[in-house]
Coordinates of C-alpha atoms (C1' of nucleotides) in Angstrom, one line a residue:
Chain A
M5 CA 0.0 0.0 0.0
T6 CA 1.4 3.3 -1.0
G7 CA -1.4 5.4 0.5
S8 CA -1.5 7.7 -2.5
C9 CA -4.5 7.4 -4.8
F10 CA -2.3 9.0 -7.6
V11 CA 0.1 6.0 -7.4
E12 CA -2.9 3.7 -7.3
R13 CA -4.4 5.3 -10.4
L14 CA -1.1 5.0 -12.3
G15 CA -1.0 1.4 -11.2
H16 CA -4.3 0.7 -13.0
Y17 CA -2.5 1.4 -16.3
L18 CA 1.0 0.0 -15.7
R19 CA 2.6 -2.6 -13.5
L20 CA 5.0 -0.3 -11.6
T21 CA 8.5 -1.3 -10.6
D22 CA 9.7 -0.8 -7.1
G23 CA 11.9 2.1 -8.3
E24 CA 8.9 3.7 -10.0
Q25 CA 6.8 3.3 -6.9
S26 CA 9.3 4.9 -4.6
A27 CA 10.0 7.7 -7.1
L28 CA 6.3 8.5 -7.1
S29 CA 6.1 8.4 -3.4
R30 CA 9.0 10.9 -3.1
L31 CA 7.1 13.1 -5.6
E32 CA 4.4 14.2 -3.3
G33 CA 5.3 16.9 -0.7
Q34 CA 3.4 18.7 1.9
E35 CA -0.2 17.9 2.4
R36 CA -2.9 20.6 2.6
V37 CA -6.5 20.7 3.5
Y38 CA -9.0 23.3 2.1
R39 CA -12.6 24.0 2.9
R40 CA -15.3 24.0 0.3
G41 CA -15.2 27.2 -1.7
T42 CA -11.6 28.1 -0.9
L43 CA -9.7 29.7 -3.8
I44 CA -6.5 27.6 -3.9
R45 CA -4.8 29.3 -6.7
Q46 CA -5.6 32.3 -8.8
E47 CA -4.9 33.0 -12.4
H48 CA -2.0 35.4 -12.9
E49 CA -0.4 34.3 -9.6
R50 CA 3.2 33.3 -9.8
S51 CA 3.3 29.6 -9.1
S52 CA 5.2 26.4 -10.0
E53 CA 3.2 24.0 -7.9
L54 CA 1.2 21.0 -9.0
F55 CA -1.4 19.2 -6.8
V56 CA -2.4 15.7 -6.3
V57 CA -6.0 15.4 -5.2
H58 CA -6.4 12.9 -2.3
S59 CA -10.0 13.4 -1.4
G60 CA -12.7 15.8 -2.5
W61 CA -13.1 17.6 -5.8
L62 CA -11.3 20.6 -7.3
L63 CA -12.7 23.1 -9.9
K64 CA -10.4 24.5 -12.5
F65 CA -11.7 27.7 -14.1
V66 CA -10.9 30.9 -15.8
L67 CA -12.7 34.3 -15.5
L68 CA -13.7 36.3 -18.5
N69 CA -13.4 40.0 -18.9
D70 CA -17.1 40.4 -18.3
G71 CA -16.7 38.7 -14.9
T72 CA -18.3 35.4 -15.9
R73 CA -16.6 32.2 -15.0
Q74 CA -15.9 29.2 -17.1
I75 CA -15.2 25.9 -15.3
L76 CA -12.8 24.0 -17.5
R77 CA -12.6 20.8 -15.5
L78 CA -13.6 19.0 -12.4
H79 CA -10.7 17.2 -10.8
L80 CA -11.4 14.1 -8.8
P81 CA -9.2 12.1 -6.3
G82 CA -6.1 10.5 -7.8
E83 CA -5.6 13.3 -10.4
L84 CA -2.5 15.4 -11.0
V85 CA -3.5 19.0 -11.5
G86 CA -1.5 21.9 -12.8
L87 CA 1.0 20.5 -15.3
S88 CA 0.5 23.8 -17.1
C89 CA 3.2 25.1 -14.8
L90 CA 5.7 23.3 -17.0
A91 CA 5.0 25.9 -19.7
F92 CA 3.8 29.0 -17.7
P93 CA 5.6 30.7 -14.8
V94 CA 2.3 32.3 -14.0
A95 CA -0.9 30.4 -13.4
V96 CA -3.2 30.3 -16.4
E97 CA -6.1 28.7 -14.6
S98 CA -7.6 29.2 -11.2
L99 CA -8.3 26.4 -8.8
C100 CA -10.9 26.2 -6.1
A101 CA -12.2 23.6 -3.8
A102 CA -15.6 22.2 -4.9
T103 CA -15.9 20.3 -1.7
D104 CA -13.7 20.0 1.3
V105 CA -10.4 18.6 -0.1
R106 CA -7.1 17.1 0.8
V107 CA -4.3 17.6 -1.7
S108 CA -0.5 17.2 -1.7
V109 CA 1.8 19.6 -3.3
V110 CA 4.3 18.6 -6.0
D111 CA 7.1 20.9 -7.2
R112 CA 7.8 21.5 -10.8
T113 CA 11.5 20.5 -10.4
A114 CA 10.4 17.2 -8.9
M115 CA 8.4 16.5 -12.0
W116 CA 11.4 17.3 -14.1
E117 CA 13.4 14.7 -12.1
L118 CA 10.7 12.2 -12.5
F119 CA 10.7 12.7 -16.3
A120 CA 14.5 12.4 -16.3
D121 CA 14.7 9.2 -14.3
H122 CA 11.5 7.3 -15.2
P123 CA 10.5 7.7 -18.9
R124 CA 7.7 5.2 -18.6
L125 CA 6.1 7.4 -16.0
A126 CA 6.7 10.4 -18.2
V127 CA 4.8 8.8 -21.0
L128 CA 2.1 7.5 -18.7
I129 CA 1.5 11.0 -17.2
S130 CA 1.5 12.5 -20.7
M131 CA -1.1 9.8 -21.7
L132 CA -3.3 10.9 -18.9
E133 CA -2.9 14.6 -19.9
Q134 CA -4.0 13.6 -23.4
V135 CA -7.1 12.0 -22.0
E136 CA -7.9 15.3 -20.2
R137 CA -7.2 17.3 -23.4
V138 CA -9.5 15.0 -25.4
A139 CA -12.2 15.3 -22.8
T140 CA -11.9 19.1 -22.9
G141 CA -12.3 18.9 -26.6
D142 CA -15.5 16.8 -26.2
R143 CA -16.8 19.4 -23.8
L144 CA -16.0 22.1 -26.3
A145 CA -18.0 20.2 -28.9
S146 CA -20.8 19.7 -26.5
V147 CA -21.0 23.4 -25.5
A148 CA -20.5 24.7 -29.0
R149 CA -22.9 22.3 -30.8
S150 CA -25.5 20.8 -28.6
K151 CA -28.5 22.1 -26.7
A152 CA -28.7 22.9 -23.0
R153 CA -30.3 19.6 -22.1
A154 CA -27.6 17.6 -23.9
R155 CA -24.9 19.5 -22.2
V156 CA -26.2 18.9 -18.7
A157 CA -26.7 15.2 -19.6
A158 CA -23.1 15.0 -20.9
L159 CA -21.7 16.5 -17.7
I160 CA -23.6 13.9 -15.6
L161 CA -22.4 11.0 -17.7
D162 CA -18.8 12.3 -17.9
T163 CA -18.7 12.6 -14.1
I164 CA -20.1 9.1 -13.4
C165 CA -17.8 7.5 -15.9
R166 CA -14.9 9.1 -14.1
L167 CA -16.2 8.1 -10.7
R168 CA -16.4 4.5 -11.9
L169 CA -12.7 4.6 -12.7
I170 CA -12.0 5.4 -9.1
N171 CA -14.6 3.3 -7.4
R172 CA -15.4 0.2 -9.3
D173 CA -18.6 -0.5 -7.5
T174 CA -20.2 2.8 -8.5
E175 CA -23.4 1.8 -10.2
S176 CA -25.6 4.5 -11.6
S177 CA -26.0 6.7 -8.5
F178 CA -23.7 9.4 -7.2
V179 CA -23.5 12.7 -5.4
L180 CA -22.8 15.7 -7.6
P181 CA -21.6 18.3 -5.1
L182 CA -22.0 21.2 -7.4
T183 CA -24.6 24.0 -7.2
Q184 CA -26.7 24.6 -10.3
E185 CA -24.7 27.8 -10.8
E186 CA -21.5 25.7 -10.9
I187 CA -23.1 23.3 -13.4
G188 CA -24.0 26.3 -15.5
D189 CA -20.4 27.6 -15.3
A190 CA -19.2 24.3 -16.5
T191 CA -21.7 23.9 -19.4
G192 CA -22.0 27.5 -20.5
L193 CA -25.5 28.0 -19.2
T194 CA -27.2 30.2 -16.6
A195 CA -28.2 28.6 -13.2
V196 CA -31.9 29.2 -14.1
H197 CA -31.7 27.3 -17.3
V198 CA -29.7 24.4 -15.6
N199 CA -32.6 24.1 -13.2
R200 CA -35.1 23.8 -16.1
M201 CA -32.9 21.2 -17.9
V202 CA -32.5 19.1 -14.8
R203 CA -36.2 19.2 -14.3
S204 CA -36.7 18.2 -17.9
L205 CA -34.3 15.2 -17.6
V206 CA -36.2 14.1 -14.4
D207 CA -39.6 14.6 -16.0
D208 CA -38.6 12.4 -18.9
G209 CA -37.5 9.6 -16.6
L210 CA -33.8 9.8 -17.6
I211 CA -32.6 10.6 -14.1
R212 CA -33.9 10.8 -10.5
R213 CA -32.7 13.4 -8.1
S214 CA -33.0 14.3 -4.5
G215 CA -30.8 17.2 -3.5
H216 CA -27.4 16.6 -4.9
H217 CA -27.9 12.9 -5.2
I218 CA -28.4 11.8 -8.8
T219 CA -29.5 8.4 -10.1
I220 CA -29.3 7.6 -13.8
L221 CA -32.4 5.7 -14.7
D222 CA -31.8 5.0 -18.4
E223 CA -28.1 5.4 -19.2
P224 CA -28.3 4.4 -22.9
R225 CA -31.0 6.9 -23.6
L226 CA -29.2 9.6 -21.5
G227 CA -26.1 8.9 -23.6
E228 CA -28.1 9.3 -26.7
V229 CA -29.5 12.6 -25.5
A230 CA -26.1 13.8 -24.6
G231 CA -24.2 12.6 -27.6
F232 CA -21.8 11.2 -25.1
V233 CA -18.8 8.9 -25.8
N234 CA -16.9 7.4 -22.9
R235 CA -13.3 8.1 -23.8
Y236 CA -12.0 6.8 -20.5
A237 CA -12.9 3.2 -21.4
A238 CA -10.9 3.4 -24.6
V239 CA -7.5 4.2 -23.0
D240 CA -4.9 1.6 -23.7
S241 CA -1.4 1.5 -22.1
T242 CA -0.5 -2.0 -23.0
W243 CA 1.8 -1.0 -25.8
L244 CA 4.3 0.5 -23.2
P245 CA 7.3 -1.8 -22.6
S246 CA 7.0 -3.9 -19.4
L247 CA 9.8 -3.6 -16.9
S248 CA 8.7 -6.1 -14.2
Chain B
M6 CA 20.0 23.8 -40.8
T7 CA 17.9 20.8 -39.9
G8 CA 15.2 21.5 -42.5
S9 CA 12.4 20.5 -40.2
C10 CA 10.3 23.4 -38.8
F11 CA 9.5 21.2 -35.9
V12 CA 13.1 21.1 -34.8
E13 CA 13.3 24.8 -35.5
R14 CA 10.3 25.4 -33.3
L15 CA 11.7 23.4 -30.4
G16 CA 14.9 25.3 -30.8
H17 CA 13.1 28.6 -30.0
Y18 CA 12.5 27.3 -26.5
L19 CA 15.7 25.4 -25.8
R20 CA 19.2 25.4 -27.0
L21 CA 19.3 21.8 -28.3
T22 CA 22.4 19.6 -28.0
D23 CA 23.7 17.7 -31.1
G24 CA 22.4 14.5 -29.6
E25 CA 18.9 16.0 -29.3
Q26 CA 19.0 17.4 -32.8
S27 CA 19.9 14.1 -34.3
A28 CA 17.3 12.3 -32.3
L29 CA 14.7 14.7 -33.5
S30 CA 15.8 14.3 -37.1
R31 CA 15.5 10.6 -36.8
L32 CA 12.0 11.0 -35.4
E33 CA 10.4 12.1 -38.6
G34 CA 9.7 9.4 -41.1
Q35 CA 8.0 9.3 -44.5
E36 CA 6.8 12.6 -45.9
R37 CA 3.3 12.9 -47.4
V38 CA 1.4 15.5 -49.3
Y39 CA -2.3 16.1 -49.2
R40 CA -4.5 18.4 -51.2
R41 CA -6.9 20.9 -49.5
G42 CA -10.0 19.1 -48.2
T43 CA -8.4 15.7 -47.9
L44 CA -9.5 13.6 -44.9
I45 CA -6.1 12.5 -43.5
R46 CA -7.4 10.5 -40.6
Q47 CA -10.8 9.6 -39.4
E48 CA -12.1 9.2 -35.9
H49 CA -12.5 5.5 -34.8
E50 CA -9.8 4.5 -37.3
R51 CA -7.1 2.3 -35.8
S52 CA -3.9 4.4 -35.8
S53 CA -0.7 5.0 -33.9
E54 CA 0.7 7.7 -36.1
L55 CA 1.6 11.3 -35.3
F56 CA 2.3 14.0 -37.8
V57 CA 4.6 16.9 -38.1
V58 CA 3.2 19.7 -40.2
H59 CA 5.8 21.1 -42.6
S60 CA 3.7 23.5 -44.7
G61 CA 0.0 24.3 -44.8
W62 CA -2.7 24.0 -42.2
L63 CA -4.4 21.0 -40.6
L64 CA -7.9 20.9 -39.1
K65 CA -8.5 18.7 -36.1
F66 CA -12.2 18.0 -35.5
V67 CA -14.9 15.7 -34.2
L68 CA -18.3 14.9 -35.6
L69 CA -21.3 14.9 -33.3
N70 CA -24.2 12.5 -33.5
D71 CA -26.4 15.0 -35.3
G72 CA -23.8 15.2 -38.1
T73 CA -22.4 18.7 -37.1
R74 CA -18.7 19.2 -36.9
Q75 CA -16.7 20.8 -34.2
I76 CA -13.2 22.0 -35.2
L77 CA -11.0 21.6 -32.1
R78 CA -7.8 23.1 -33.4
L79 CA -6.0 24.6 -36.4
H80 CA -2.5 23.1 -36.7
L81 CA 0.1 25.3 -38.2
P82 CA 3.6 24.4 -39.6
G83 CA 6.0 23.2 -37.0
E84 CA 3.4 21.6 -34.8
L85 CA 3.3 17.9 -33.7
V86 CA -0.2 16.6 -34.1
G87 CA -1.7 13.4 -32.7
L88 CA -0.1 12.8 -29.4
S89 CA -3.4 11.4 -28.3
C90 CA -2.3 8.1 -29.9
L91 CA -0.2 7.6 -26.8
A92 CA -3.4 7.0 -24.9
F93 CA -5.8 5.7 -27.5
P94 CA -5.3 2.9 -30.0
V95 CA -8.1 4.3 -32.0
A96 CA -8.2 7.9 -33.3
V97 CA -10.3 10.1 -31.2
E98 CA -10.1 13.1 -33.5
S99 CA -10.3 13.4 -37.3
L100 CA -7.7 15.3 -39.3
C101 CA -8.2 17.1 -42.5
A102 CA -6.1 19.4 -44.7
A103 CA -7.3 23.0 -44.5
T104 CA -4.9 23.9 -47.3
D105 CA -2.6 21.8 -49.4
V106 CA -0.2 20.4 -46.8
R107 CA 3.1 18.6 -46.4
V108 CA 3.5 16.5 -43.3
S109 CA 5.9 13.8 -42.1
V110 CA 4.8 10.8 -40.2
V111 CA 6.1 9.9 -36.7
D112 CA 5.5 6.5 -35.2
R113 CA 4.3 6.1 -31.6
T114 CA 7.2 3.9 -30.7
A115 CA 9.7 6.5 -32.0
M116 CA 8.1 8.9 -29.6
W117 CA 8.6 6.4 -26.8
E118 CA 12.3 6.1 -27.6
L119 CA 12.6 9.9 -27.7
F120 CA 11.0 10.1 -24.2
A121 CA 13.3 7.4 -22.9
D122 CA 16.6 8.9 -24.3
H123 CA 15.9 12.6 -24.1
P124 CA 14.0 13.8 -21.0
R125 CA 14.5 17.4 -21.8
L126 CA 12.7 16.9 -25.1
A127 CA 10.0 14.9 -23.3
V128 CA 9.4 17.9 -21.0
L129 CA 9.5 20.3 -23.9
I130 CA 7.0 18.4 -25.9
S131 CA 4.8 18.1 -22.8
M132 CA 5.1 21.8 -22.4
L133 CA 3.9 22.5 -25.9
E134 CA 1.0 20.1 -25.4
Q135 CA 0.1 22.1 -22.3
V136 CA 0.0 25.3 -24.3
E137 CA -2.4 23.6 -26.7
R138 CA -4.6 22.3 -23.8
V139 CA -4.7 25.8 -22.3
A140 CA -5.6 27.3 -25.6
T141 CA -8.4 24.8 -26.0
G142 CA -9.7 25.8 -22.6
D143 CA -9.7 29.4 -23.7
R144 CA -11.7 28.5 -26.7
L145 CA -14.1 26.6 -24.5
A146 CA -14.5 29.7 -22.4
S147 CA -15.0 31.9 -25.5
V148 CA -17.6 29.6 -27.0
A149 CA -19.4 29.0 -23.8
R150 CA -19.5 32.5 -22.4
S151 CA -19.1 35.1 -25.1
K152 CA -21.1 36.4 -28.0
A153 CA -20.7 35.5 -31.6
R154 CA -18.8 38.6 -32.5
A155 CA -16.3 38.0 -29.7
R156 CA -15.7 34.4 -30.8
V157 CA -14.9 35.4 -34.3
A158 CA -12.6 38.1 -33.1
A159 CA -10.9 35.6 -30.7
L160 CA -10.2 33.2 -33.6
I161 CA -8.6 35.9 -35.7
L162 CA -6.4 37.0 -32.8
D163 CA -5.4 33.5 -31.8
T164 CA -4.4 32.7 -35.3
I165 CA -2.3 35.8 -35.9
C166 CA -0.5 35.4 -32.6
R167 CA 0.4 31.9 -33.6
L168 CA 1.5 33.0 -37.1
R169 CA 3.8 35.5 -35.4
L170 CA 5.5 32.7 -33.5
I171 CA 6.4 31.1 -36.8
N172 CA 7.1 34.2 -38.9
R173 CA 8.5 37.0 -36.8
D174 CA 7.8 39.6 -39.5
T175 CA 4.1 39.0 -39.5
E176 CA 2.5 42.4 -38.8
S177 CA -1.2 42.6 -38.6
S178 CA -2.2 41.1 -41.9
F179 CA -2.5 37.5 -42.8
V180 CA -4.4 35.0 -45.0
L181 CA -7.1 33.0 -43.2
P182 CA -7.6 30.1 -45.5
L183 CA -10.9 29.0 -44.0
T184 CA -14.4 29.2 -45.4
Q185 CA -16.9 30.9 -43.3
E186 CA -18.5 27.5 -42.7
E187 CA -15.1 26.3 -41.2
I188 CA -14.9 29.4 -39.1
G189 CA -18.4 28.6 -37.9
D190 CA -17.4 25.0 -37.1
A191 CA -14.5 26.3 -35.0
T192 CA -16.4 28.9 -33.1
G193 CA -19.8 27.1 -32.7
L194 CA -21.7 29.3 -35.1
T195 CA -23.5 28.9 -38.5
A196 CA -21.8 30.1 -41.6
V197 CA -24.6 32.6 -42.0
H198 CA -23.9 34.2 -38.7
V199 CA -20.2 34.2 -39.1
N200 CA -20.8 36.2 -42.2
R201 CA -22.8 38.8 -40.3
M202 CA -20.2 39.0 -37.5
V203 CA -17.3 39.5 -39.9
R204 CA -19.2 42.2 -41.6
S205 CA -19.9 43.8 -38.2
L206 CA -16.1 43.7 -37.3
V207 CA -15.4 45.3 -40.7
D208 CA -18.1 48.0 -40.3
D209 CA -16.8 48.9 -36.9
G210 CA -13.3 49.5 -38.3
L211 CA -11.7 46.7 -36.3
I212 CA -10.5 44.7 -39.3
R213 CA -10.3 45.0 -43.1
R214 CA -10.9 42.1 -45.4
S215 CA -10.7 41.2 -49.0
G216 CA -11.4 37.6 -49.7
H217 CA -9.5 35.5 -47.2
H218 CA -6.9 38.3 -46.6
I219 CA -7.5 39.9 -43.2
T220 CA -5.9 43.0 -41.8
I221 CA -6.3 43.9 -38.1
L222 CA -6.8 47.7 -37.9
D223 CA -7.2 48.1 -34.2
E224 CA -5.6 45.2 -32.3
P225 CA -6.1 46.5 -28.7
R226 CA -9.8 47.1 -29.3
L227 CA -10.2 43.8 -31.1
G228 CA -8.6 42.1 -28.1
E229 CA -11.0 43.9 -25.9
V230 CA -14.0 42.8 -28.0
A231 CA -12.7 39.2 -28.0
G232 CA -11.7 39.0 -24.4
F233 CA -8.4 37.6 -25.8
V234 CA -5.3 36.8 -23.8
N235 CA -2.2 35.9 -25.7
R236 CA -1.0 32.8 -23.8
Y237 CA 1.7 32.0 -26.4
A238 CA 3.7 35.1 -25.3
A239 CA 3.8 33.9 -21.7
V240 CA 5.5 30.5 -22.3
D241 CA 8.7 30.1 -20.4
S242 CA 11.2 27.3 -20.8
T243 CA 14.2 28.9 -19.2
W244 CA 13.8 26.9 -16.0
L245 CA 14.8 23.7 -17.8
P246 CA 18.4 22.6 -17.2
S247 CA 20.8 23.7 -19.8
L248 CA 22.9 20.9 -21.4
S249 CA 25.1 22.8 -23.9
Chain C
dC3 C1' -19.9 27.8 -70.6
dG4 C1' -22.1 25.4 -67.0
dT5 C1' -21.8 23.5 -62.4
dC6 C1' -20.8 23.6 -57.8
dC7 C1' -19.2 25.9 -53.9
dT8 C1' -19.0 30.0 -51.2
dC9 C1' -20.6 34.4 -49.9
dT10 C1' -24.3 37.6 -48.9
dT11 C1' -28.7 39.4 -47.2
dG12 C1' -33.5 39.3 -45.3
dA13 C1' -37.3 37.5 -42.5
dC14 C1' -39.0 34.5 -39.0
dG15 C1' -38.8 31.4 -35.1
dG16 C1' -36.8 29.1 -31.2
dC17 C1' -33.7 28.5 -27.5
dT18 C1' -31.5 30.7 -23.8
dT19 C1' -30.8 34.8 -21.1
dT20 C1' -32.4 38.3 -18.2
dC21 C1' -35.3 40.1 -14.7
dA22 C1' -38.1 39.4 -10.8
dA23 C1' -40.2 37.2 -6.9
dT24 C1' -40.6 33.4 -3.7
dA25 C1' -39.4 29.2 -1.3
dA26 C1' -36.2 26.1 0.5
dA27 C1' -31.8 24.9 2.4
dA28 C1' -27.5 25.7 4.5
dG29 C1' -24.6 28.2 7.4
dT30 C1' -23.7 31.3 11.6
dG31 C1' -23.8 33.0 16.1
dG32 C1' -26.1 33.2 20.2
Chain D
dC17 C1' -31.2 24.2 19.7
dC18 C1' -33.1 28.3 17.9
dA19 C1' -33.2 32.8 15.4
dC20 C1' -31.2 35.0 11.7
dT21 C1' -28.7 35.6 7.5
dT22 C1' -27.0 34.1 3.3
dT23 C1' -26.9 31.0 -0.3
dT24 C1' -29.3 28.0 -3.4
dA25 C1' -33.3 26.3 -5.8
dT26 C1' -37.5 27.2 -8.3
dT27 C1' -40.9 29.2 -11.4
dG28 C1' -42.9 32.8 -14.6
dA29 C1' -42.7 36.4 -18.2
dA30 C1' -40.4 39.1 -21.6
dA31 C1' -36.5 40.2 -24.5
dG32 C1' -32.6 39.1 -27.3
dC33 C1' -29.2 36.4 -29.8
dC34 C1' -28.6 33.1 -33.1
dG35 C1' -30.3 29.4 -36.1
dT36 C1' -33.1 28.1 -39.9
dC37 C1' -35.0 28.8 -44.3
dA38 C1' -34.8 31.0 -48.7
dA39 C1' -33.0 33.3 -52.6
dG40 C1' -29.6 35.4 -55.3
dA41 C1' -24.8 36.9 -56.5
dG42 C1' -20.1 36.0 -57.2
dG43 C1' -16.1 32.8 -58.2
dA44 C1' -13.5 28.7 -58.9
dC45 C1' -12.9 24.9 -61.7
dG46 C1' -13.8 21.6 -65.1

DNA sequence: CGTCCTCTTGACGGCTTTCAATAAAAGTGG
DNA sequence: CCACTTTTATTGAAAGCCGTCAAGAGGACG
């Protein structure tokens, strides 16, 4: 047991050697705890820190010049957040705690050393960044080209598919700890319209909801409504050379 | 002179050693030429190929279940396209030639060897992928949260800023070889509405246009309209260790 | 010279936002 | 544990932005 859900997550994709495991465990530094709503990092702030999410959810977002917020990504436990600091000395995205969270801090130079010493991990981390990039592209397509109802449905499906990667016994029920305004900021809608679309999904028997607890009643039909494709299931790391 | 604009581009960020230069030159395989409009790679196709763009522009896109197309990214000369094949055995994005193009093919396993032998290049390539990911996030924010006029303005500014990275003497005039339908597919608009928005930008004296030739007349104001931030100017690679 | 693609413009309709008001829930301090 | 405040959820009505439909003009290409 390493105790880090990041190492555990990488282990899903690759059988890690002892050297790789210990390098990963040295990667994570100081642990921090934030309460729901805390702004962890602000755009334009000088920073070369990455975070590993241990528990809780993070929101990654940008603010537009008219003051509106665009949530770019929900980050769940086990994820590495903030690789953009490889390219930018100044934060290009803000981070805030969607729930109470525990994270640990990773320094940029530690990432560099990991890349230098463990190329398999470098490729694996790059792979997972690609998955995130592709998912962001899917969200772009969803926001740009589909209707409000479909976007909300897509967010729900994307989220549950990712939760299933973490917790294999997630069925079709989960807690979405976002306010309707946050769902709107993620999908490019107003809170008011999110409310109407959720109601519409409930009325059509696609989902059930009580508070923030959501149950998917008809996943195939919801997927059809959303135009959703589960990219996460298609990831393949078996081509990487085995070292064990 | 290496002859590859990809190597040249990396050289802007890092003083490459001889070993790195020769590894990069071995990376690029067979060269191919495509005519404007050619579908180079289709989503769902089995593929483990990457491309380096030598001349011309590529369009990366996905098709939605209602048949509409979302253009995710324009790829300009010097760019490495298709790193998603690290994570996915099957193409997750389609590629097509926006103009006549020359590309060379890079195999996935060659990328693996590059990562294994040259960690600085691994980090540098990861950096540039981060820049693309951040730019896609900006486009998501633009499409989700700003009006049609602002989205078109943002596309124009993003494009010219990237052209300036390639060609330092680009002033405020360039050729945008996209049809209005393609601009619409990139910004989440219909061709009809793109036409109206371009006219509006012209009428307001922000740009001039004749055919596909665009001149920016008032860049600060256009940036204000678009809510545009030039991420490309903020990239910093000086923290990477020097080897030369 | 004809065909096809792209550009252009107008009118109409629908989806989403905005504005407003109330109810419900959650957080705070006594 | 309760009173109070703040945040979040909910619903209705009106306005606005953009899509859809339609028709014609201009250009590229065979």
